[in-house]
mmCIF file of C-alpha atoms and ligand atoms in Angstrom:
data_model
loop_
_atom_site.group_PDB
_atom_site.id
_atom_site.type_symbol
_atom_site.label_atom_id
_atom_site.label_comp_id
_atom_site.label_asym_id
_atom_site.label_seq_id
_atom_site.Cartn_x
_atom_site.Cartn_y
_atom_site.Cartn_z
ATOM 1 C CA MET H 1 106.314 77.304 118.500
ATOM 2 C CA ASN H 2 106.665 73.833 120.284
ATOM 3 C CA ARG H 3 103.826 72.259 118.546
ATOM 4 C CA PRO H 4 104.400 69.874 115.546
ATOM 5 C CA ALA H 5 103.863 71.524 112.324
ATOM 6 C CA ILE H 6 100.964 70.693 110.203
ATOM 7 C CA LEU H 7 101.931 73.088 107.505
ATOM 8 C CA GLU H 8 105.164 74.285 106.440
ATOM 9 C CA LEU H 9 106.593 76.249 103.648
ATOM 10 C CA ARG H 10 110.115 76.685 103.331
ATOM 11 C CA GLY H 11 111.576 79.603 101.123
ATOM 12 C CA VAL H 12 108.796 79.424 98.555
ATOM 13 C CA ASP H 13 108.818 81.397 95.206
ATOM 14 C CA VAL H 14 105.622 81.581 93.225
ATOM 15 C CA ALA H 15 104.989 83.274 89.847
ATOM 16 C CA HIS H 16 101.748 84.165 88.110
ATOM 17 C CA GLY H 17 102.830 83.318 84.546
ATOM 18 C CA ARG H 18 106.474 85.287 84.479
ATOM 19 C CA THR H 19 105.321 87.563 87.232
ATOM 20 C CA PRO H 20 106.955 86.960 90.367
ATOM 21 C CA VAL H 21 104.448 87.285 93.459
ATOM 22 C CA LEU H 22 106.097 85.272 96.335
ATOM 23 C CA HIS H 23 109.638 85.578 97.086
ATOM 24 C CA GLY H 24 111.367 83.091 99.501
ATOM 25 C CA VAL H 25 108.257 82.703 101.768
ATOM 26 C CA SER H 26 108.715 80.587 104.875
ATOM 27 C CA LEU H 27 106.063 80.266 107.584
ATOM 28 C CA THR H 28 104.986 77.310 110.051
ATOM 29 C CA VAL H 29 101.676 76.585 111.222
ATOM 30 C CA GLY H 30 101.499 74.284 114.368
ATOM 31 C CA ARG H 31 98.693 71.540 115.171
ATOM 32 C CA GLY H 32 95.830 73.092 116.934
ATOM 33 C CA GLU H 33 96.863 76.745 116.241
ATOM 34 C CA ILE H 34 95.220 79.692 114.470
ATOM 35 C CA VAL H 35 97.730 81.331 112.555
ATOM 36 C CA THR H 36 97.229 84.520 110.318
ATOM 37 C CA LEU H 37 98.465 86.026 107.348
ATOM 38 C CA ILE H 38 98.097 89.814 107.065
ATOM 39 C CA GLY H 39 99.040 92.059 104.418
ATOM 40 C CA ALA H 40 97.785 94.790 102.003
ATOM 41 C CA ASN H 41 96.021 94.417 98.726
ATOM 42 C CA GLY H 42 98.079 92.774 96.408
ATOM 43 C CA ALA H 43 100.848 91.309 98.561
ATOM 44 C CA GLY H 44 99.968 88.035 97.499
ATOM 45 C CA LYS H 45 97.872 86.666 100.244
ATOM 46 C CA SER H 46 95.532 84.752 97.953
ATOM 47 C CA THR H 47 98.274 83.570 95.883
ATOM 48 C CA LEU H 48 100.165 81.933 98.780
ATOM 49 C CA LEU H 49 96.958 80.048 99.759
ATOM 50 C CA MET H 50 96.244 78.929 96.300
ATOM 51 C CA ALA H 51 99.941 77.568 96.100
ATOM 52 C CA ILE H 52 99.510 75.532 98.893
ATOM 53 C CA PHE H 53 97.015 73.470 96.831
ATOM 54 C CA GLY H 54 99.151 73.457 93.592
ATOM 55 C CA LEU H 55 97.674 76.261 91.390
ATOM 56 C CA PRO H 56 99.521 78.486 90.638
ATOM 57 C CA SER H 57 102.640 76.037 91.315
ATOM 58 C CA VAL H 58 105.601 76.528 93.539
ATOM 59 C CA SER H 59 108.548 77.470 91.342
ATOM 60 C CA ARG H 60 111.150 77.143 94.180
ATOM 61 C CA GLY H 61 111.277 75.907 97.585
ATOM 62 C CA GLU H 62 108.680 73.266 99.321
ATOM 63 C CA VAL H 63 105.360 72.918 101.043
ATOM 64 C CA TRP H 64 105.104 70.197 104.033
ATOM 65 C CA PHE H 65 101.924 69.320 104.891
ATOM 66 C CA ASP H 66 101.697 66.707 108.365
ATOM 67 C CA GLY H 67 105.243 65.499 107.768
ATOM 68 C CA GLN H 68 105.056 64.983 103.910
ATOM 69 C CA PRO H 69 106.038 67.160 101.011
ATOM 70 C CA ILE H 70 103.302 68.349 99.202
ATOM 71 C CA THR H 71 104.876 70.893 96.729
ATOM 72 C CA ARG H 72 104.002 69.056 93.383
ATOM 73 C CA LEU H 73 100.991 67.197 94.224
ATOM 74 C CA PRO H 74 97.853 67.951 92.279
ATOM 75 C CA THR H 75 94.987 69.819 93.831
ATOM 76 C CA HIS H 76 92.763 66.941 94.183
ATOM 77 C CA ARG H 77 95.532 64.783 95.730
ATOM 78 C CA VAL H 78 96.225 67.632 98.345
ATOM 79 C CA ALA H 79 92.480 67.890 99.305
ATOM 80 C CA ARG H 80 92.369 64.225 99.948
ATOM 81 C CA LEU H 81 95.344 64.670 102.880
ATOM 82 C CA GLY H 82 92.942 66.813 104.726
ATOM 83 C CA LEU H 83 93.263 70.367 103.702
ATOM 84 C CA ALA H 84 90.351 72.509 102.807
ATOM 85 C CA GLN H 85 89.917 76.038 101.565
ATOM 86 C CA VAL H 86 87.492 78.756 101.629
ATOM 87 C CA PRO H 87 88.384 80.755 98.792
ATOM 88 C CA GLU H 88 88.518 84.853 98.456
ATOM 89 C CA GLY H 89 84.689 85.542 97.384
ATOM 90 C CA ARG H 90 83.237 82.535 98.812
ATOM 91 C CA ARG H 91 82.573 80.904 95.527
ATOM 92 C CA ILE H 92 79.361 78.984 96.370
ATOM 93 C CA PHE H 93 76.936 77.920 93.696
ATOM 94 C CA PRO H 94 74.161 80.339 93.949
ATOM 95 C CA GLY H 95 71.675 78.258 91.838
ATOM 96 C CA MET H 96 71.924 75.004 94.166
ATOM 97 C CA THR H 97 70.440 75.007 97.654
ATOM 98 C CA VAL H 98 72.257 75.343 100.813
ATOM 99 C CA LEU H 99 72.048 71.864 101.280
ATOM 100 C CA GLU H 100 73.290 70.841 98.059
ATOM 101 C CA ASN H 101 76.137 73.477 98.210
ATOM 102 C CA LEU H 102 77.047 71.515 101.696
ATOM 103 C CA VAL H 103 76.977 68.081 100.223
ATOM 104 C CA MET H 104 79.193 69.227 97.249
ATOM 105 C CA GLY H 105 81.759 70.032 100.017
ATOM 106 C CA SER H 106 82.163 66.303 101.101
ATOM 107 C CA MET H 107 84.912 64.075 99.891
ATOM 108 C CA VAL H 108 82.792 61.144 98.883
ATOM 109 C CA GLY H 109 80.291 63.145 97.004
ATOM 110 C CA GLU H 110 77.697 61.581 98.920
ATOM 111 C CA LYS H 111 75.687 62.971 102.103
ATOM 112 C CA ASP H 112 78.099 62.660 105.500
ATOM 113 C CA GLU H 113 75.374 63.008 107.954
ATOM 114 C CA ALA H 114 77.837 63.285 111.079
ATOM 115 C CA ALA H 115 79.646 66.116 109.085
ATOM 116 C CA LEU H 116 76.514 67.841 108.094
ATOM 117 C CA ALA H 117 75.277 67.565 111.715
ATOM 118 C CA ARG H 118 78.303 68.912 113.143
ATOM 119 C CA ILE H 119 78.042 71.899 110.687
ATOM 120 C CA HIS H 120 74.545 72.491 111.372
ATOM 121 C CA ALA H 121 75.269 72.614 115.031
ATOM 122 C CA LEU H 122 78.152 75.338 114.339
ATOM 123 C CA PHE H 123 75.704 77.141 111.993
ATOM 124 C CA PRO H 124 72.285 76.515 113.026
ATOM 125 C CA LEU H 125 70.849 79.074 110.040
ATOM 126 C CA LEU H 126 72.283 76.555 107.424
ATOM 127 C CA ARG H 127 69.924 74.028 108.812
ATOM 128 C CA GLU H 128 66.832 76.463 108.783
ATOM 129 C CA ARG H 129 67.834 77.351 105.387
ATOM 130 C CA GLY H 130 68.848 74.223 103.866
ATOM 131 C CA GLY H 131 66.388 74.510 100.892
ATOM 132 C CA GLN H 132 66.830 78.010 99.972
ATOM 133 C CA ARG H 133 68.783 79.007 97.084
ATOM 134 C CA ALA H 134 72.405 79.948 98.093
ATOM 135 C CA GLY H 135 72.598 82.711 96.010
ATOM 136 C CA THR H 136 69.747 84.478 98.122
ATOM 137 C CA LEU H 137 71.628 84.120 101.239
ATOM 138 C CA SER H 138 73.214 87.513 102.597
ATOM 139 C CA GLY H 139 77.016 87.712 102.446
ATOM 140 C CA GLY H 140 77.444 86.790 106.009
ATOM 141 C CA GLU H 141 75.320 83.721 105.605
ATOM 142 C CA GLN H 142 77.192 82.998 102.308
ATOM 143 C CA GLN H 143 80.216 83.029 104.240
ATOM 144 C CA MET H 144 78.884 80.669 106.621
ATOM 145 C CA LEU H 145 78.034 78.420 103.966
ATOM 146 C CA ALA H 146 81.224 78.433 102.203
ATOM 147 C CA ILE H 147 82.968 77.639 105.804
ATOM 148 C CA GLY H 148 80.298 74.551 106.230
ATOM 149 C CA ARG H 149 81.085 73.368 102.811
ATOM 150 C CA ALA H 150 84.628 73.266 103.272
ATOM 151 C CA LEU H 151 84.368 71.377 106.651
ATOM 152 C CA MET H 152 82.191 68.657 105.065
ATOM 153 C CA SER H 153 85.555 67.208 103.785
ATOM 154 C CA ARG H 154 86.414 66.825 107.666
ATOM 155 C CA PRO H 155 89.944 68.691 106.838
ATOM 156 C CA ARG H 156 92.680 68.598 109.608
ATOM 157 C CA LEU H 157 93.648 72.123 108.320
ATOM 158 C CA LEU H 158 91.480 74.767 107.063
ATOM 159 C CA LEU H 159 92.729 77.769 104.998
ATOM 160 C CA LEU H 160 90.410 80.786 104.891
ATOM 161 C CA ASP H 161 91.083 83.616 102.613
ATOM 162 C CA GLU H 162 89.417 86.845 103.971
ATOM 163 C CA PRO H 163 86.318 85.385 105.713
ATOM 164 C CA SER H 164 85.684 89.211 106.861
ATOM 165 C CA LEU H 165 85.530 90.878 104.146
ATOM 166 C CA GLY H 166 82.711 93.104 103.194
ATOM 167 C CA LEU H 167 80.826 92.150 106.429
ATOM 168 C CA ALA H 168 79.389 93.988 109.179
ATOM 169 C CA PRO H 169 80.850 94.021 112.462
ATOM 170 C CA LEU H 170 78.409 91.915 114.188
ATOM 171 C CA MET H 171 78.727 89.249 111.453
ATOM 172 C CA ILE H 172 82.177 89.531 111.442
ATOM 173 C CA ARG H 173 81.916 88.516 115.451
ATOM 174 C CA ARG H 174 79.719 85.457 114.629
ATOM 175 C CA ILE H 175 82.070 84.244 111.933
ATOM 176 C CA PHE H 176 85.184 84.423 114.074
ATOM 177 C CA GLN H 177 83.462 83.092 117.344
ATOM 178 C CA ALA H 178 82.744 80.156 114.882
ATOM 179 C CA LEU H 179 86.118 79.800 113.871
ATOM 180 C CA ARG H 180 87.205 79.387 117.351
ATOM 181 C CA GLU H 181 84.779 76.606 117.951
ATOM 182 C CA ILE H 182 86.315 75.007 114.766
ATOM 183 C CA VAL H 183 89.642 74.998 116.465
ATOM 184 C CA ALA H 184 88.210 73.931 119.759
ATOM 185 C CA GLU H 185 86.905 70.726 117.996
ATOM 186 C CA GLY H 186 90.295 69.778 116.714
ATOM 187 C CA THR H 187 90.955 71.797 113.183
ATOM 188 C CA THR H 188 93.865 73.806 112.660
ATOM 189 C CA LEU H 189 93.007 77.239 111.122
ATOM 190 C CA PHE H 190 95.297 79.427 108.583
ATOM 191 C CA LEU H 191 93.697 82.340 107.750
ATOM 192 C CA VAL H 192 94.648 85.277 105.442
ATOM 193 C CA GLU H 193 92.975 88.829 106.342
ATOM 194 C CA GLN H 194 93.377 92.447 105.522
ATOM 195 C CA ASN H 195 91.280 93.105 108.877
ATOM 196 C CA ALA H 196 94.482 92.828 110.747
ATOM 197 C CA ASN H 197 92.890 93.897 114.039
ATOM 198 C CA GLN H 198 90.073 91.086 114.233
ATOM 199 C CA ALA H 199 92.425 88.543 112.786
ATOM 200 C CA LEU H 200 95.428 89.335 115.201
ATOM 201 C CA ARG H 201 93.140 89.250 118.213
ATOM 202 C CA LEU H 202 91.910 85.895 117.016
ATOM 203 C CA ALA H 203 95.130 84.378 116.003
ATOM 204 C CA ASP H 204 97.798 82.542 118.173
ATOM 205 C CA ARG H 205 100.740 83.744 115.721
ATOM 206 C CA GLY H 206 100.647 86.030 112.757
ATOM 207 C CA TYR H 207 102.911 86.548 110.002
ATOM 208 C CA VAL H 208 102.966 90.175 107.699
ATOM 209 C CA LEU H 209 103.353 89.728 104.099
ATOM 210 C CA ALA H 210 104.618 93.109 102.161
ATOM 211 C CA ASN H 211 105.262 92.443 98.319
ATOM 212 C CA GLY H 212 105.431 88.875 98.470
ATOM 213 C CA ARG H 213 107.912 88.690 101.300
ATOM 214 C CA ILE H 214 107.089 87.937 105.078
ATOM 215 C CA VAL H 215 108.639 91.088 106.768
ATOM 216 C CA LEU H 216 107.529 90.408 110.329
ATOM 217 C CA GLU H 217 106.109 87.376 112.585
ATOM 218 C CA GLY H 218 105.097 87.228 116.347
ATOM 219 C CA SER H 219 102.228 86.216 118.573
ATOM 220 C CA GLY H 220 99.057 87.730 117.593
ATOM 221 C CA LEU H 221 99.186 90.182 120.477
ATOM 222 C CA ALA H 222 102.771 91.093 119.617
ATOM 223 C CA LEU H 223 101.985 91.805 116.368
ATOM 224 C CA LEU H 224 98.842 94.093 117.355
ATOM 225 C CA ALA H 225 101.350 95.997 119.585
ATOM 226 C CA ASP H 226 104.043 96.560 116.913
ATOM 227 C CA PRO H 227 104.344 100.119 115.995
ATOM 228 C CA GLU H 228 105.114 99.242 112.228
ATOM 229 C CA VAL H 229 101.880 96.985 112.340
ATOM 230 C CA ARG H 230 100.004 99.671 113.703
ATOM 231 C CA ARG H 231 101.369 102.515 111.332
ATOM 232 C CA ALA H 232 100.715 100.083 108.149
ATOM 233 C CA TYR H 233 97.670 97.779 109.008
ATOM 234 C CA LEU H 234 95.724 99.085 111.735
ATOM 235 C CA GLY H 235 95.351 102.752 110.522
ATOM 236 C CA GLY H 236 97.740 104.042 113.192
ATOM 237 C CA HIS H 237 95.638 103.692 116.115
HETATM 238 N N1 ATP D 301 95.707 85.137 87.755
HETATM 239 C C1 ATP D 301 96.698 85.995 87.898
HETATM 240 N N2 ATP D 301 97.490 86.067 87.081
HETATM 241 C C2 ATP D 301 98.186 87.409 87.129
HETATM 242 N N3 ATP D 301 98.582 87.970 87.953
HETATM 243 C C3 ATP D 301 97.773 87.834 89.170
HETATM 244 C C4 ATP D 301 96.969 86.698 89.257
HETATM 245 N N4 ATP D 301 96.356 86.759 90.414
HETATM 246 C C5 ATP D 301 97.019 87.591 91.197
HETATM 247 N N5 ATP D 301 97.917 88.145 90.429
HETATM 248 C C6 ATP D 301 98.845 89.337 90.871
HETATM 249 O O1 ATP D 301 99.563 88.773 91.925
HETATM 250 C C7 ATP D 301 100.067 89.941 93.025
HETATM 251 C C8 ATP D 301 99.299 89.445 94.177
HETATM 252 O O2 ATP D 301 97.956 89.205 94.199
HETATM 253 P P1 ATP D 301 96.861 88.398 95.110
HETATM 254 O O3 ATP D 301 95.679 88.305 94.764
HETATM 255 O O4 ATP D 301 97.679 87.108 95.854
HETATM 256 O O5 ATP D 301 96.967 89.442 96.465
HETATM 257 P P2 ATP D 301 96.372 89.645 97.769
HETATM 258 O O6 ATP D 301 97.186 89.828 98.896
HETATM 259 O O7 ATP D 301 95.332 88.277 97.898
HETATM 260 O O8 ATP D 301 95.573 90.878 97.349
HETATM 261 P P3 ATP D 301 93.902 91.270 98.012
HETATM 262 O O9 ATP D 301 93.830 91.515 99.313
HETATM 263 O O10 ATP D 301 93.472 92.590 97.262
HETATM 264 O O11 ATP D 301 92.954 89.899 97.894
HETATM 265 C C9 ATP D 301 99.174 90.846 92.422
HETATM 266 O O12 ATP D 301 100.029 91.742 91.998
HETATM 267 C C10 ATP D 301 98.057 90.669 91.427
HETATM 268 O O13 ATP D 301 98.034 91.587 90.721
HETATM 269 MG MG1 MG D 302 93.517 87.985 98.069
#
């Protein structure tokens, strides 16, 4: 990887209470890259994303963002540096409108018209449905909203936790196409996926997490062709 790192984890351990979950995790995301982390249920993928934001906290090792350590920064300080997260399960506010959800995502807490225009261009449906209660959107539409909301803070690095979860193939293609556009506009992506096939096709590089440890890394294409990855994460096809 020749690009300067925007995110770096160095030997990171994380526990939930007394239960150790991540063990010596090191990985790098270069500026402008799409990097994916794949792994089975319970491997620690969501824990890793959340630990970047400081909750749960990193018990050993370091997290660096854009040349500065953020290991012990509180979540709101991390967010202010230019990271945003699309959490597992989307976590939109179902009783609020689509537009209100988007505005909630902006840093300043007031409407950032330019950011909103960019998100409406990316997902025209979010403009059309602006006045609709978010809880009435389909799963795929809610995923678009969750991504749009995260983009409202104009992040330089966007972390996504299983954006394809529970979505039909056509909707997954639309979401992943939008992710390509987001990267083309200058945002770096780090996404966690159980859908290894799609994620590795999208990504420049990938890491495989098993039982809280990085066990493989390589280009998306190399991992797709790897016999171990095929056996364990691609159903052996
Ligand atoms: N809040 C929590 N308190 C205690 N243990 C937790 C908590 N959250 C997760 N764990 C445990 O940490 C381990 C890793 O969970 P995590 O959610 O990070 O995995 P994951 O790779 O995201 O899985 P999935 O693919 O199912 O989303 C699991 O054993 C899980 O039971
Ligand atoms: Mg998870």
